[in-house]
Amino acid sequence: MELRSITVETLAAFAQALRAEERCTETIKQYTRSVRQFAAWLAPETVAAGSAGGWKAELLRRGLSPATVNSKLAGLNRFFRFLGWMDCTVKPLRLQRRLFRSPDRELSRAEYGRLLSAARGLGRERLGLLMEAICATGIRVSELPFITVEAVAQGEATVKCKGKTRTIFIPAVLCKKLR
């Protein structure tokens, strides 16, 4: 049986392979961080078929959310597949997705108005416009850089984020304010 260990070289080769697949920088950081955390937890032992299952149980014992545990396992499983260690992979936790957000997590129209008033009252016009852009378009915070002068002139923004492309329509009233 071969001894399986995680080295600086294998981790660097893994990161390089992810870059070659055009994974975003944050994904590469997250995946390599997860592998390093697993290696630190496992040290000084070598990787075996049940090792990742033990780490998964440890992460849950520490109180990490199931989504966080699955995020860490995704990076680790990807690393194992990269090295051909298929017997070391572990299944993610099963999560039941909520179809709708809880109403207590939504802003009421009055709360939204108070937020805009507070931003403008503090002289933070730009912050107010950011909030309006997010609420009027449904755009994500990470996608805000795609709201450019050109996008406002066209009334739509083409968003390329996380390997996906989508079109965000900017209402005319918001375009006028942003100009």
Coordinates of C-alpha atoms in Angstrom, one line a residue:
M1 CA 0.0 0.0 0.0
E2 CA 1.4 3.4 -1.0
L3 CA 1.9 6.1 1.6
R4 CA -0.3 9.1 0.8
S5 CA 0.8 12.4 2.1
I6 CA -0.1 16.0 1.3
T7 CA 3.0 18.0 0.4
V8 CA 3.7 21.5 -0.6
E9 CA 4.5 20.3 -4.1
T10 CA 1.2 18.4 -4.6
L11 CA -0.7 21.4 -3.2
A12 CA 1.1 23.7 -5.6
A13 CA 0.4 21.3 -8.6
F14 CA -3.3 21.2 -7.5
A15 CA -3.5 25.0 -7.5
Q16 CA -1.9 25.2 -10.9
A17 CA -4.4 22.6 -12.3
L18 CA -7.2 24.7 -10.9
R19 CA -5.8 27.8 -12.6
A20 CA -5.5 25.9 -15.9
E21 CA -9.2 25.1 -15.6
E22 CA -9.8 28.8 -15.2
R23 CA -11.2 28.6 -11.7
C24 CA -11.6 31.9 -10.0
T25 CA -8.9 33.1 -7.6
E26 CA -11.2 32.8 -4.6
T27 CA -12.1 29.2 -5.4
I28 CA -8.5 28.3 -5.6
K29 CA -7.8 29.9 -2.3
Q30 CA -10.7 28.2 -0.6
Y31 CA -9.9 24.8 -2.0
T32 CA -6.2 25.0 -1.1
R33 CA -7.1 26.4 2.4
S34 CA -9.4 23.4 3.0
V35 CA -6.7 21.0 2.0
R36 CA -4.1 22.7 4.3
Q37 CA -6.6 22.6 7.2
F38 CA -7.3 18.9 6.6
A39 CA -3.5 18.2 6.4
A40 CA -3.0 20.1 9.7
W41 CA -5.8 18.2 11.4
L42 CA -4.4 14.8 10.1
A43 CA -0.7 15.4 10.9
P44 CA 1.5 13.5 11.4
E45 CA -0.5 10.6 9.9
T46 CA -0.8 9.9 6.2
V47 CA -4.1 10.1 4.2
A48 CA -6.2 6.9 4.3
A49 CA -9.6 6.0 3.0
G50 CA -11.5 7.0 6.2
S51 CA -9.5 10.1 7.0
A52 CA -11.8 12.6 5.3
G53 CA -14.8 11.1 7.1
G54 CA -13.1 11.7 10.4
W55 CA -12.4 15.3 9.5
K56 CA -16.0 15.7 8.4
A57 CA -17.2 14.5 11.8
E58 CA -14.7 16.8 13.6
L59 CA -15.9 19.8 11.6
L60 CA -19.5 19.1 12.6
R61 CA -18.4 18.5 16.3
R62 CA -16.8 22.0 16.2
G63 CA -20.2 23.4 15.3
L64 CA -19.5 24.5 11.7
S65 CA -22.7 24.9 9.6
P66 CA -23.4 22.1 7.1
A67 CA -22.9 24.4 4.2
T68 CA -19.4 25.3 5.5
V69 CA -18.5 21.7 6.0
N70 CA -19.7 20.9 2.5
S71 CA -17.6 23.8 1.1
K72 CA -14.5 22.4 2.8
L73 CA -15.2 18.9 1.7
A74 CA -15.7 20.1 -1.9
G75 CA -12.1 21.4 -2.0
L76 CA -10.7 18.3 -0.3
N77 CA -12.6 15.9 -2.6
R78 CA -11.4 17.9 -5.7
F79 CA -7.8 17.5 -4.4
F80 CA -8.3 13.8 -3.9
R81 CA -9.7 13.4 -7.4
F82 CA -6.8 15.4 -8.8
L83 CA -4.3 12.9 -7.2
G84 CA -6.4 9.9 -8.2
W85 CA -7.2 9.0 -4.6
M86 CA -10.8 8.2 -5.4
D87 CA -11.1 5.9 -2.3
C88 CA -10.4 8.9 0.0
T89 CA -13.3 11.1 -1.2
V90 CA -16.2 11.5 1.2
K91 CA -19.8 12.3 0.5
P92 CA -21.0 15.8 1.3
L93 CA -23.8 16.4 3.9
R94 CA -27.2 16.3 2.5
L95 CA -28.9 19.7 2.8
Q96 CA -32.6 20.5 2.3
R97 CA -32.8 23.7 0.4
R98 CA -35.4 26.3 1.4
L99 CA -37.4 27.3 -1.5
F100 CA -38.4 30.7 -0.1
R101 CA -36.6 33.1 2.3
S102 CA -38.1 33.6 5.6
P103 CA -40.2 36.8 5.7
D104 CA -38.3 38.1 8.7
R105 CA -35.2 38.2 6.5
E106 CA -36.8 40.6 4.0
L107 CA -36.8 44.4 4.2
S108 CA -40.2 46.1 4.4
R109 CA -40.7 49.1 2.1
A110 CA -40.6 51.3 5.2
E111 CA -37.2 49.8 6.3
Y112 CA -35.8 50.2 2.8
G113 CA -37.0 53.9 2.8
R114 CA -35.3 54.5 6.2
L115 CA -32.1 52.9 5.0
L116 CA -32.0 55.2 2.0
S117 CA -32.9 58.3 4.1
A118 CA -30.2 57.4 6.6
A119 CA -27.5 57.0 3.9
R120 CA -28.5 60.4 2.3
G121 CA -28.8 62.0 5.7
L122 CA -25.2 61.1 6.4
G123 CA -24.1 62.5 3.1
R124 CA -23.5 59.1 1.7
E125 CA -25.2 59.5 -1.7
R126 CA -23.1 56.8 -3.3
L127 CA -24.2 54.2 -0.7
G128 CA -27.8 55.1 -1.2
L129 CA -27.4 54.6 -5.0
L130 CA -25.7 51.2 -4.3
M131 CA -28.7 50.1 -2.2
E132 CA -31.1 51.3 -4.9
A133 CA -29.2 49.5 -7.6
I134 CA -29.2 46.2 -5.6
C135 CA -32.9 46.5 -4.8
A136 CA -34.0 47.6 -8.2
T137 CA -32.1 45.1 -10.2
G138 CA -31.6 42.1 -7.9
I139 CA -27.9 42.3 -8.7
R140 CA -25.5 40.7 -6.2
V141 CA -22.9 42.7 -4.3
S142 CA -20.1 40.9 -6.1
E143 CA -21.6 41.9 -9.4
L144 CA -21.8 45.7 -8.7
P145 CA -18.5 46.4 -10.6
F146 CA -20.4 45.5 -13.8
I147 CA -22.7 48.6 -13.4
T148 CA -20.6 50.9 -15.5
V149 CA -21.2 54.1 -17.3
E150 CA -21.6 52.2 -20.5
A151 CA -24.0 49.7 -18.8
V152 CA -26.1 52.6 -17.5
A153 CA -26.1 54.2 -21.0
Q154 CA -27.4 51.0 -22.5
G155 CA -29.9 50.3 -19.7
E156 CA -28.4 46.8 -19.1
A157 CA -25.3 45.3 -17.7
T158 CA -23.7 42.0 -18.8
V159 CA -22.4 40.3 -15.7
K160 CA -19.6 37.7 -16.0
C161 CA -19.1 36.2 -12.6
K162 CA -18.1 32.8 -11.3
G163 CA -18.0 31.4 -14.8
K164 CA -21.5 32.5 -15.7
T165 CA -22.8 35.3 -17.8
R166 CA -26.2 37.0 -17.3
T167 CA -27.9 40.2 -18.3
I168 CA -29.2 42.6 -15.7
F169 CA -31.7 45.2 -16.8
I170 CA -31.4 48.6 -15.2
P171 CA -34.7 50.5 -14.8
A172 CA -34.8 53.9 -16.6
V173 CA -35.5 55.7 -13.3
L174 CA -32.3 54.2 -11.8
C175 CA -30.3 55.0 -14.9
K176 CA -31.3 58.6 -14.6
K177 CA -30.2 58.7 -11.0
L178 CA -26.9 57.0 -11.7
R179 CA -26.1 59.4 -14.5

